[in-house]
Amino acid sequence: MADHIGTLVVLGAGGDLTKRLLLPGLGQLLDSSRGYDLTLVGVGFDPMTDEEWRARVLDSFSAGGASGSRAKSVARRSRYVQADVSDPSDFRRVLESVDGVPALYFALPPQVTIAAIKTLERIGVPEGTVLGLEKPFGTDLRSAKALNRRLLRLVPEKHIHRIDHFLGKSTVLNVLGLRFANRVFERVWSAEDVASVDITFDETLGLEGRAGYYDKAGALVDMIQSHLLLVLALVAMEPPSSLDADDLRGSMAQALRATRVWNGDAVAAGRRARYGAGTVEGRKLPAYIKEAGVHPELETETLAEVTVGIENWRWAGVPFRLRSGKALADRRQQIVLTFKEVPHRPYGLTGDPGPSRLTIALNPDGIALDININGEGDPFGIDRVVLDATFGAGELGPYGEVLHGILNGDTTLSVRADAVEECWRIVGPVLTAWRKQEVPIDGYRAGSTGPAVWR
Ligand code: BG6
């Protein structure tokens, strides 16, 4: 446990992330059964009065559904400090103004985060300080290692929270309950019975004005290098003996260490595409390359698919396909385990609806088990039935959940340094092949299910 966090300092207080995700998550947390009392300080480059800041905080809290007395009281006592985090005297002024042990949340663009960390290296941080950082953690393996070294010079690993909000999604966490609180699934959770695993996160959203960041990242770095590989780690890891930070993250890191691009062939293991103009859910979208701020010569993909293998006893030979893209027809966001065919089907059973499948849906949350059974009518004919269940939302959204970890000194749901580095190692060869144009970039219409040539 970290010492009690007295002040949450949000660096980048005027930004979009703070408004849309962080503050709504904080409001939910303050109003929840796990509620806290703390001082909230917003820090930004631009001038803002305390009143303006408090009004923003209250707006974001209510956007996240929080209007309880605890959230309101934190908003009313909150302060805004105008500061340039690359300036040591400004940053010192921020740190001197905090009550108790601070948690510094870097809701800043990556270059500004690095500048802020360099400033902290010069001025030091108060004893017990906790750091919360947003992805991307570096831009490749080398820069991720350099960033991790810098962070460790400031505070110990147990005080570093690398935030990946997918680890705060309730269904992602449900993978743990499903796997480890039932005998029936874990018994078939290996290459013995599983033919393939698909982890898919298709979005209907387009670029949403985020060219400055996304055009340099692309779908591979934005989604697969971070979120989807962590989901893979939870799906593929060995059972940890507890869910404390060391055990859970140790199991996840072990699975990632065994993961490589399929057959070691970075060119064949992935494909990429970019959306053209189209209509998604009734909204007209321009072609990606016509979006403001996009540099077409970067050849940034908006849809990426990479197949990896996990080279260990449990998973050898099972392809894990990771796919994510923007401006697609449906929000297909799920983990699907496709089981192998039975070794022998008694002669006389007719019909073949395909192998059994377990789907863990991330949006809306649920699970579905597709099984084959003698259906209605012909008693020897095999039909498909789906046993499914949908779940209500968790008490907290993903940001509330990860903030709970930060304020509670629990790093279970934050990404450990070695996991970040492993994720870069895994995608590194694919990134290199794509940057060298060794894999063509396909096209798809916004609002379609992807390139026709992929079907
Ligand atoms: C973010 C990505 O980390 O996750 C976005 O940068 C993506 O591009 C988002 O849209 C998806 O997560 P969620 O929870 O908003 O669906």
Short mmCIF file of C-alpha atoms and ligand atoms in Angstrom, two decimals:
data_model
loop_
_atom_site.label_atom_id
_atom_site.label_comp_id
_atom_site.label_asym_id
_atom_site.label_seq_id
_atom_site.Cartn_x
_atom_site.Cartn_y
_atom_site.Cartn_z
CA MET A 1 0.00 0.00 0.00
CA ALA A 2 1.18 3.51 -0.80
CA ASP A 3 0.80 6.14 1.88
CA HIS A 4 -2.62 7.73 1.83
CA ILE A 5 -2.96 9.97 -1.22
CA GLY A 6 -3.85 13.48 -0.03
CA THR A 7 -3.93 15.26 -3.38
CA LEU A 8 -4.66 14.14 -6.91
CA VAL A 9 -2.78 16.48 -9.23
CA VAL A 10 -4.07 16.34 -12.79
CA LEU A 11 -1.40 17.60 -15.18
CA GLY A 12 -3.12 18.60 -18.41
CA ALA A 13 -6.24 19.80 -16.60
CA GLY A 14 -7.58 21.69 -19.63
CA GLY A 15 -7.28 18.71 -21.99
CA ASP A 16 -9.79 16.44 -23.61
CA LEU A 17 -8.74 13.30 -21.72
CA THR A 18 -9.25 15.05 -18.38
CA LYS A 19 -12.69 16.27 -19.36
CA ARG A 20 -14.04 13.17 -21.15
CA LEU A 21 -12.53 10.28 -19.22
CA LEU A 22 -10.52 11.12 -16.13
CA LEU A 23 -12.85 13.47 -14.24
CA PRO A 24 -16.03 11.47 -15.00
CA GLY A 25 -14.19 8.37 -13.70
CA LEU A 26 -13.05 10.26 -10.60
CA GLY A 27 -16.59 11.50 -9.90
CA GLN A 28 -17.94 7.94 -10.11
CA LEU A 29 -15.25 6.74 -7.75
CA LEU A 30 -15.85 9.52 -5.20
CA ASP A 31 -19.56 8.77 -5.16
CA SER A 32 -19.14 5.00 -5.09
CA SER A 33 -19.10 2.69 -2.10
CA ARG A 34 -15.29 2.87 -2.27
CA GLY A 35 -15.39 6.68 -1.87
CA TYR A 36 -12.42 8.79 -0.84
CA ASP A 37 -11.75 12.23 0.39
CA LEU A 38 -8.95 14.07 -1.33
CA THR A 39 -7.87 17.41 -2.67
CA LEU A 40 -8.05 17.79 -6.43
CA VAL A 41 -5.62 20.14 -8.12
CA GLY A 42 -5.77 20.86 -11.84
CA VAL A 43 -2.57 22.03 -13.51
CA GLY A 44 -2.50 23.50 -17.00
CA PHE A 45 -0.47 25.74 -19.25
CA ASP A 46 -3.38 28.07 -20.01
CA PRO A 47 -4.86 30.57 -17.56
CA MET A 48 -8.08 29.53 -15.82
CA THR A 49 -9.65 30.79 -12.59
CA ASP A 50 -10.45 28.40 -9.73
CA GLU A 51 -14.16 29.05 -10.40
CA GLU A 52 -13.84 28.11 -14.09
CA TRP A 53 -11.95 24.97 -13.19
CA ARG A 54 -14.50 23.97 -10.52
CA ALA A 55 -17.32 24.45 -13.01
CA ARG A 56 -15.50 22.15 -15.45
CA VAL A 57 -14.95 19.55 -12.76
CA LEU A 58 -18.64 19.61 -11.80
CA ASP A 59 -19.68 19.32 -15.46
CA SER A 60 -17.43 16.32 -16.01
CA PHE A 61 -18.55 14.72 -12.75
CA SER A 62 -22.19 15.00 -13.75
CA ALA A 63 -21.40 13.77 -17.29
CA GLY A 64 -20.11 10.62 -15.58
CA GLY A 65 -23.30 10.39 -13.50
CA ALA A 66 -21.76 11.70 -10.27
CA SER A 67 -23.71 14.34 -8.41
CA GLY A 68 -23.42 13.04 -4.86
CA SER A 69 -22.24 15.14 -1.95
CA ARG A 70 -18.72 13.65 -1.80
CA ALA A 71 -18.02 14.40 -5.47
CA LYS A 72 -19.49 17.91 -5.13
CA SER A 73 -17.45 18.67 -2.05
CA VAL A 74 -14.20 17.61 -3.78
CA ALA A 75 -15.12 19.74 -6.82
CA ARG A 76 -15.88 22.80 -4.63
CA ARG A 77 -12.58 22.58 -2.78
CA SER A 78 -10.59 21.95 -5.94
CA ARG A 79 -7.91 24.41 -7.16
CA TYR A 80 -6.35 25.28 -10.47
CA VAL A 81 -2.65 26.10 -10.85
CA GLN A 82 -1.37 27.61 -14.05
CA ALA A 83 2.08 26.17 -14.67
CA ASP A 84 4.50 25.10 -17.36
CA VAL A 85 5.55 21.60 -16.32
CA SER A 86 8.81 21.91 -18.23
CA ASP A 87 9.80 24.81 -15.96
CA PRO A 88 11.38 23.69 -12.65
CA SER A 89 10.22 26.67 -10.62
CA ASP A 90 6.65 26.32 -11.88
CA PHE A 91 6.58 22.61 -11.10
CA ARG A 92 8.14 23.19 -7.67
CA ARG A 93 5.33 25.66 -6.94
CA VAL A 94 2.78 22.96 -7.84
CA LEU A 95 4.40 20.38 -5.57
CA GLU A 96 4.70 22.82 -2.68
CA SER A 97 0.96 23.50 -2.84
CA VAL A 98 -0.20 19.90 -2.32
CA ASP A 99 -1.69 18.47 0.88
CA GLY A 100 -0.23 15.15 2.00
CA VAL A 101 1.19 12.62 -0.46
CA PRO A 102 0.46 13.54 -4.09
CA ALA A 103 -0.57 11.35 -6.99
CA LEU A 104 0.59 13.06 -10.19
CA TYR A 105 -1.56 12.07 -13.16
CA PHE A 106 0.03 12.89 -16.52
CA ALA A 107 -2.96 13.57 -18.79
CA LEU A 108 -0.57 15.13 -21.28
CA PRO A 109 0.69 14.44 -24.81
CA PRO A 110 3.70 12.05 -24.76
CA GLN A 111 6.38 14.71 -25.47
CA VAL A 112 5.03 16.97 -22.72
CA THR A 113 4.95 14.00 -20.32
CA ILE A 114 8.64 13.36 -21.03
CA ALA A 115 9.44 17.05 -20.50
CA ALA A 116 7.55 16.98 -17.18
CA ILE A 117 9.40 13.85 -16.04
CA LYS A 118 12.73 15.47 -16.90
CA THR A 119 11.75 18.47 -14.79
CA LEU A 120 10.88 16.17 -11.88
CA GLU A 121 14.27 14.48 -12.23
CA ARG A 122 15.83 17.87 -11.54
CA ILE A 123 13.61 19.01 -8.68
CA GLY A 124 12.70 15.66 -7.08
CA VAL A 125 9.30 14.55 -5.81
CA PRO A 126 7.86 14.41 -2.26
CA GLU A 127 8.31 11.12 -0.38
CA GLY A 128 5.67 8.55 -1.37
CA THR A 129 4.62 10.33 -4.61
CA VAL A 130 2.62 8.14 -6.97
CA LEU A 131 2.72 8.61 -10.75
CA GLY A 132 -0.13 7.85 -13.15
CA LEU A 133 0.76 7.75 -16.84
CA GLU A 134 -1.27 7.33 -19.98
CA LYS A 135 -0.24 5.29 -22.99
CA PRO A 136 1.64 5.41 -25.28
CA PHE A 137 4.55 4.37 -23.05
CA GLY A 138 7.30 5.17 -25.53
CA THR A 139 7.18 4.71 -29.28
CA ASP A 140 9.23 1.52 -29.53
CA LEU A 141 11.13 -0.91 -27.31
CA ARG A 142 14.14 1.38 -26.92
CA SER A 143 12.18 4.48 -25.95
CA ALA A 144 9.92 2.45 -23.61
CA LYS A 145 13.02 1.15 -21.80
CA ALA A 146 14.43 4.67 -21.57
CA LEU A 147 11.13 5.98 -20.17
CA ASN A 148 10.97 3.16 -17.63
CA ARG A 149 14.53 3.93 -16.49
CA ARG A 150 13.63 7.60 -16.02
CA LEU A 151 10.51 6.76 -14.04
CA LEU A 152 12.43 4.40 -11.78
CA ARG A 153 14.92 7.13 -10.99
CA LEU A 154 11.98 9.13 -9.58
CA VAL A 155 9.91 6.58 -7.66
CA PRO A 156 9.86 2.79 -7.11
CA GLU A 157 7.89 0.58 -9.53
CA LYS A 158 5.14 0.05 -6.92
CA HIS A 159 4.36 3.78 -7.15
CA ILE A 160 4.14 3.83 -10.96
CA HIS A 161 0.72 3.30 -12.48
CA ARG A 162 0.89 2.87 -16.26
CA ILE A 163 -2.75 3.21 -17.11
CA ASP A 164 -4.41 0.95 -19.63
CA HIS A 165 -8.13 1.47 -19.18
CA PHE A 166 -8.86 -1.92 -20.79
CA LEU A 167 -7.64 -3.49 -17.57
CA GLY A 168 -10.40 -1.56 -15.81
CA LYS A 169 -13.16 -2.81 -18.12
CA SER A 170 -15.45 -5.07 -16.16
CA THR A 171 -15.68 -7.75 -18.84
CA VAL A 172 -11.96 -7.92 -19.29
CA LEU A 173 -11.80 -8.62 -15.57
CA ASN A 174 -14.60 -11.15 -15.95
CA VAL A 175 -12.13 -13.31 -17.86
CA LEU A 176 -10.56 -13.99 -14.47
CA GLY A 177 -13.79 -15.17 -12.87
CA LEU A 178 -14.80 -17.20 -15.90
CA ARG A 179 -11.48 -18.97 -16.11
CA PHE A 180 -10.60 -19.45 -12.47
CA ALA A 181 -13.92 -19.83 -10.66
CA ASN A 182 -15.27 -22.66 -12.85
CA ARG A 183 -13.89 -26.12 -13.43
CA VAL A 184 -15.57 -26.47 -16.82
CA PHE A 185 -13.66 -23.85 -18.79
CA GLU A 186 -10.10 -24.07 -17.52
CA ARG A 187 -10.07 -27.79 -18.39
CA VAL A 188 -10.45 -26.99 -22.09
CA TRP A 189 -8.34 -23.80 -22.03
CA SER A 190 -5.32 -24.99 -24.01
CA ALA A 191 -4.03 -26.17 -27.38
CA GLU A 192 -5.47 -29.58 -26.55
CA ASP A 193 -9.00 -28.30 -27.18
CA VAL A 194 -8.74 -24.77 -28.59
CA ALA A 195 -8.14 -24.35 -32.33
CA SER A 196 -7.79 -20.55 -32.40
CA VAL A 197 -8.43 -17.39 -30.42
CA ASP A 198 -9.68 -14.10 -31.90
CA ILE A 199 -9.46 -10.88 -29.94
CA THR A 200 -11.33 -8.24 -31.92
CA PHE A 201 -12.03 -4.60 -31.16
CA ASP A 202 -13.81 -3.04 -34.15
CA GLU A 203 -15.03 0.50 -33.62
CA THR A 204 -17.55 2.59 -35.48
CA LEU A 205 -15.75 5.80 -34.42
CA GLY A 206 -13.49 7.46 -36.96
CA LEU A 207 -10.53 9.71 -36.20
CA GLU A 208 -12.54 12.10 -33.98
CA GLY A 209 -10.10 14.97 -34.50
CA ARG A 210 -7.16 13.06 -33.00
CA ALA A 211 -4.80 13.23 -36.02
CA GLY A 212 -1.99 14.77 -33.97
CA TYR A 213 -1.64 11.56 -32.00
CA TYR A 214 -3.28 8.85 -34.11
CA ASP A 215 -1.61 9.61 -37.43
CA LYS A 216 1.76 8.69 -35.91
CA ALA A 217 0.41 5.70 -34.01
CA GLY A 218 -2.07 3.87 -36.24
CA ALA A 219 -4.28 0.98 -35.21
CA LEU A 220 -1.35 -1.35 -34.47
CA VAL A 221 0.21 0.90 -31.84
CA ASP A 222 -3.02 2.54 -30.63
CA MET A 223 -4.82 -0.72 -29.88
CA ILE A 224 -2.85 -3.92 -30.47
CA GLN A 225 0.49 -2.98 -28.87
CA SER A 226 -1.34 -1.93 -25.73
CA HIS A 227 -4.92 -2.97 -25.04
CA LEU A 228 -5.28 -6.17 -27.05
CA LEU A 229 -1.97 -7.73 -26.03
CA LEU A 230 -2.92 -7.19 -22.38
CA VAL A 231 -6.27 -8.87 -23.00
CA LEU A 232 -4.34 -11.72 -24.64
CA ALA A 233 -2.17 -11.97 -21.55
CA LEU A 234 -5.24 -12.36 -19.30
CA VAL A 235 -6.74 -14.96 -21.63
CA ALA A 236 -3.54 -16.96 -22.04
CA MET A 237 -1.74 -16.68 -18.69
CA GLU A 238 -1.23 -19.51 -16.23
CA PRO A 239 -3.51 -19.35 -13.17
CA PRO A 240 -1.96 -16.95 -10.63
CA SER A 241 -2.19 -18.03 -7.02
CA SER A 242 -3.67 -14.66 -6.04
CA LEU A 243 -4.83 -11.49 -7.71
CA ASP A 244 -2.31 -9.31 -5.98
CA ALA A 245 -0.19 -7.09 -8.18
CA ASP A 246 2.89 -9.34 -8.17
CA ASP A 247 1.07 -12.59 -8.86
CA LEU A 248 -1.34 -11.35 -11.51
CA ARG A 249 1.16 -9.20 -13.33
CA GLY A 250 3.80 -11.91 -13.07
CA SER A 251 1.49 -14.39 -14.82
CA MET A 252 0.61 -11.83 -17.48
CA ALA A 253 4.26 -10.97 -18.15
CA GLN A 254 5.17 -14.65 -18.42
CA ALA A 255 2.53 -15.15 -21.14
CA LEU A 256 3.75 -12.07 -23.00
CA ARG A 257 7.36 -13.25 -22.82
CA ALA A 258 6.33 -16.40 -24.69
CA THR A 259 4.45 -14.47 -27.40
CA ARG A 260 5.88 -13.89 -30.90
CA VAL A 261 4.50 -13.08 -34.31
CA TRP A 262 3.07 -16.19 -35.92
CA ASN A 263 5.80 -18.46 -37.36
CA GLY A 264 8.32 -15.67 -36.77
CA ASP A 265 7.22 -14.11 -40.09
CA ALA A 266 6.35 -10.46 -39.45
CA VAL A 267 5.32 -9.87 -43.06
CA ALA A 268 2.90 -12.79 -43.32
CA ALA A 269 1.59 -12.39 -39.75
CA GLY A 270 -0.14 -9.07 -40.26
CA ARG A 271 -2.31 -7.06 -42.59
CA ARG A 272 -3.37 -3.46 -42.56
CA ALA A 273 -5.88 -1.18 -44.18
CA ARG A 274 -7.15 2.38 -44.17
CA TYR A 275 -10.70 3.65 -44.52
CA GLY A 276 -12.03 5.62 -47.45
CA ALA A 277 -15.11 7.85 -47.43
CA GLY A 278 -18.37 6.25 -46.34
CA THR A 279 -21.27 6.33 -43.92
CA VAL A 280 -21.08 4.82 -40.44
CA GLU A 281 -24.24 4.55 -38.35
CA GLY A 282 -25.82 7.29 -40.46
CA ARG A 283 -22.80 9.63 -40.14
CA LYS A 284 -20.87 10.55 -43.26
CA LEU A 285 -17.13 10.21 -42.81
CA PRO A 286 -14.48 11.59 -45.17
CA ALA A 287 -11.65 9.31 -46.27
CA TYR A 288 -9.04 9.03 -43.50
CA ILE A 289 -6.45 10.79 -45.66
CA LYS A 290 -8.79 13.78 -46.06
CA GLU A 291 -9.23 14.24 -42.31
CA ALA A 292 -7.70 17.45 -40.89
CA GLY A 293 -4.10 17.00 -39.78
CA VAL A 294 -3.50 13.66 -41.53
CA HIS A 295 -0.29 13.17 -43.53
CA PRO A 296 -1.14 10.63 -46.25
CA GLU A 297 2.56 9.92 -46.86
CA LEU A 298 2.77 8.32 -43.38
CA GLU A 299 0.53 5.52 -44.73
CA THR A 300 -1.10 5.16 -41.33
CA GLU A 301 -3.40 2.17 -40.99
CA THR A 302 -6.83 2.50 -39.39
CA LEU A 303 -7.39 -1.26 -39.32
CA ALA A 304 -4.73 -3.72 -38.20
CA GLU A 305 -4.68 -7.46 -37.78
CA VAL A 306 -1.75 -9.40 -36.37
CA THR A 307 -1.54 -13.11 -35.62
CA VAL A 308 0.72 -14.18 -32.79
CA GLY A 309 1.57 -17.49 -31.21
CA ILE A 310 2.36 -18.26 -27.58
CA GLU A 311 5.31 -20.55 -27.49
CA ASN A 312 4.70 -22.61 -24.40
CA TRP A 313 3.27 -26.00 -23.46
CA ARG A 314 -0.30 -24.74 -23.08
CA TRP A 315 -0.65 -22.81 -26.34
CA ALA A 316 1.90 -24.10 -28.90
CA GLY A 317 0.31 -24.17 -32.36
CA VAL A 318 -2.75 -22.04 -31.52
CA PRO A 319 -3.04 -18.81 -33.54
CA PHE A 320 -4.19 -15.74 -31.58
CA ARG A 321 -5.54 -13.20 -34.08
CA LEU A 322 -5.65 -9.63 -32.78
CA ARG A 323 -7.65 -7.14 -34.80
CA SER A 324 -8.78 -3.58 -34.29
CA GLY A 325 -9.98 -0.87 -36.59
CA LYS A 326 -11.94 2.35 -36.87
CA ALA A 327 -14.94 3.44 -38.97
CA LEU A 328 -16.21 -0.12 -39.29
CA ALA A 329 -19.78 -1.29 -39.69
CA ASP A 330 -20.21 -2.76 -36.21
CA ARG A 331 -18.80 -2.51 -32.72
CA ARG A 332 -17.60 -6.10 -32.75
CA GLN A 333 -15.60 -6.15 -29.51
CA GLN A 334 -15.00 -9.62 -28.25
CA ILE A 335 -12.75 -12.52 -27.39
CA VAL A 336 -13.67 -15.73 -29.20
CA LEU A 337 -12.23 -19.16 -28.45
CA THR A 338 -12.97 -21.57 -31.27
CA PHE A 339 -12.72 -25.17 -30.14
CA LYS A 340 -11.34 -28.07 -32.14
CA GLU A 341 -13.62 -30.54 -33.86
CA VAL A 342 -14.55 -33.62 -31.85
CA PRO A 343 -12.17 -36.54 -32.57
CA HIS A 344 -14.99 -38.65 -33.95
CA ARG A 345 -18.65 -37.93 -34.63
CA PRO A 346 -20.80 -41.10 -34.51
CA TYR A 347 -21.93 -42.11 -37.99
CA GLY A 348 -25.56 -41.24 -38.37
CA LEU A 349 -25.43 -37.78 -36.76
CA THR A 350 -26.10 -35.36 -39.61
CA GLY A 351 -25.49 -31.65 -40.13
CA ASP A 352 -22.37 -29.65 -39.36
CA PRO A 353 -22.93 -26.19 -37.91
CA GLY A 354 -19.18 -25.78 -37.22
CA PRO A 355 -17.08 -26.13 -34.07
CA SER A 356 -18.17 -24.98 -30.60
CA ARG A 357 -17.23 -21.45 -29.70
CA LEU A 358 -17.02 -19.38 -26.54
CA THR A 359 -17.50 -15.64 -26.99
CA ILE A 360 -16.69 -13.14 -24.27
CA ALA A 361 -18.32 -9.94 -25.48
CA LEU A 362 -16.79 -6.67 -24.34
CA ASN A 363 -19.60 -4.40 -25.47
CA PRO A 364 -22.27 -4.97 -24.28
CA ASP A 365 -20.71 -7.18 -21.66
CA GLY A 366 -21.67 -10.81 -21.88
CA ILE A 367 -20.71 -14.36 -22.72
CA ALA A 368 -22.11 -16.77 -25.28
CA LEU A 369 -21.38 -20.43 -25.73
CA ASP A 370 -22.24 -21.82 -29.16
CA ILE A 371 -22.78 -25.53 -28.90
CA ASN A 372 -24.05 -28.24 -31.21
CA ILE A 373 -27.00 -30.29 -30.09
CA ASN A 374 -29.75 -32.48 -31.50
CA GLY A 375 -32.20 -29.82 -32.38
CA GLU A 376 -35.89 -29.86 -32.99
CA GLY A 377 -37.27 -32.10 -35.73
CA ASP A 378 -34.82 -34.78 -36.85
CA PRO A 379 -33.42 -36.31 -33.61
CA PHE A 380 -30.20 -37.29 -35.43
CA GLY A 381 -29.67 -33.87 -36.98
CA ILE A 382 -27.22 -31.49 -35.27
CA ASP A 383 -28.24 -27.87 -34.76
CA ARG A 384 -26.59 -24.90 -33.18
CA VAL A 385 -27.83 -23.40 -29.93
CA VAL A 386 -26.35 -20.42 -28.16
CA LEU A 387 -26.32 -20.24 -24.38
CA ASP A 388 -25.83 -16.61 -23.59
CA ALA A 389 -25.91 -14.11 -20.79
CA THR A 390 -25.44 -10.38 -20.73
CA PHE A 391 -24.11 -8.53 -17.71
CA GLY A 392 -24.95 -5.17 -16.24
CA ALA A 393 -22.24 -2.54 -16.09
CA GLY A 394 -19.84 -2.58 -13.13
CA GLU A 395 -20.26 0.03 -10.39
CA LEU A 396 -17.33 1.94 -11.84
CA GLY A 397 -16.33 2.58 -15.44
CA PRO A 398 -12.78 1.72 -16.53
CA TYR A 399 -11.31 5.07 -15.45
CA GLY A 400 -12.99 4.89 -12.04
CA GLU A 401 -11.51 1.43 -11.62
CA VAL A 402 -7.95 2.39 -12.55
CA LEU A 403 -8.11 5.58 -10.45
CA HIS A 404 -9.20 3.44 -7.52
CA GLY A 405 -5.93 1.53 -7.98
CA ILE A 406 -3.89 4.74 -7.97
CA LEU A 407 -5.55 6.23 -4.90
CA ASN A 408 -5.48 2.94 -3.07
CA GLY A 409 -1.82 2.18 -3.82
CA ASP A 410 -2.75 -0.99 -5.69
CA THR A 411 -0.92 -1.59 -8.98
CA THR A 412 -2.83 -4.79 -9.87
CA LEU A 413 -4.59 -3.06 -12.77
CA SER A 414 -1.67 -1.03 -14.00
CA VAL A 415 0.85 -2.19 -16.54
CA ARG A 416 4.21 -3.28 -15.18
CA ALA A 417 7.39 -2.01 -16.86
CA ASP A 418 8.35 -5.42 -18.26
CA ALA A 419 4.88 -5.97 -19.79
CA VAL A 420 5.09 -2.66 -21.66
CA GLU A 421 8.50 -3.63 -23.01
CA GLU A 422 7.30 -7.11 -24.02
CA CYS A 423 4.36 -5.60 -25.92
CA TRP A 424 6.74 -3.41 -27.91
CA ARG A 425 9.04 -6.39 -28.54
CA ILE A 426 6.12 -8.43 -29.89
CA VAL A 427 4.83 -5.82 -32.35
CA GLY A 428 8.30 -4.42 -33.21
CA PRO A 429 8.99 -6.68 -36.24
CA VAL A 430 5.50 -5.98 -37.65
CA LEU A 431 5.95 -2.23 -37.23
CA THR A 432 9.29 -2.40 -39.01
CA ALA A 433 7.85 -4.44 -41.90
CA TRP A 434 4.95 -2.01 -42.28
CA ARG A 435 7.19 1.05 -42.12
CA LYS A 436 9.39 -0.43 -44.82
CA GLN A 437 6.23 -0.91 -46.91
CA GLU A 438 6.79 -4.68 -47.03
CA VAL A 439 3.06 -5.18 -46.45
CA PRO A 440 0.64 -3.35 -48.78
CA ILE A 441 -2.01 -1.13 -47.22
CA ASP A 442 -5.50 -2.23 -48.30
CA GLY A 443 -8.55 0.01 -48.45
CA TYR A 444 -12.07 -0.30 -47.06
CA ARG A 445 -15.13 1.86 -47.17
CA ALA A 446 -16.01 3.57 -43.90
CA GLY A 447 -19.06 1.71 -42.60
CA SER A 448 -18.06 -1.62 -44.19
CA THR A 449 -16.76 -4.69 -42.37
CA GLY A 450 -13.24 -4.20 -43.74
CA PRO A 451 -11.44 -4.69 -47.07
CA ALA A 452 -13.24 -6.95 -49.56
CA VAL A 453 -9.96 -8.82 -50.13
CA TRP A 454 -9.88 -9.85 -46.45
CA ARG A 455 -13.19 -11.69 -46.62
C1 BG6 B 1 -8.09 4.32 -26.66
C2 BG6 B 1 -7.66 4.53 -28.08
O1 BG6 B 1 -6.99 3.96 -25.87
O2 BG6 B 1 -9.08 3.31 -26.62
C3 BG6 B 1 -8.84 4.94 -28.93
O3 BG6 B 1 -6.64 5.54 -28.14
C4 BG6 B 1 -9.95 3.92 -28.80
O4 BG6 B 1 -8.44 5.09 -30.28
C5 BG6 B 1 -10.26 3.64 -27.33
O5 BG6 B 1 -11.09 4.45 -29.44
C6 BG6 B 1 -11.23 2.46 -27.22
O6 BG6 B 1 -11.59 2.23 -25.89
P1 BG6 B 1 -13.09 2.51 -25.39
O7 BG6 B 1 -13.08 2.01 -24.02
O8 BG6 B 1 -13.27 4.00 -25.50
O9 BG6 B 1 -13.99 1.78 -26.32
#
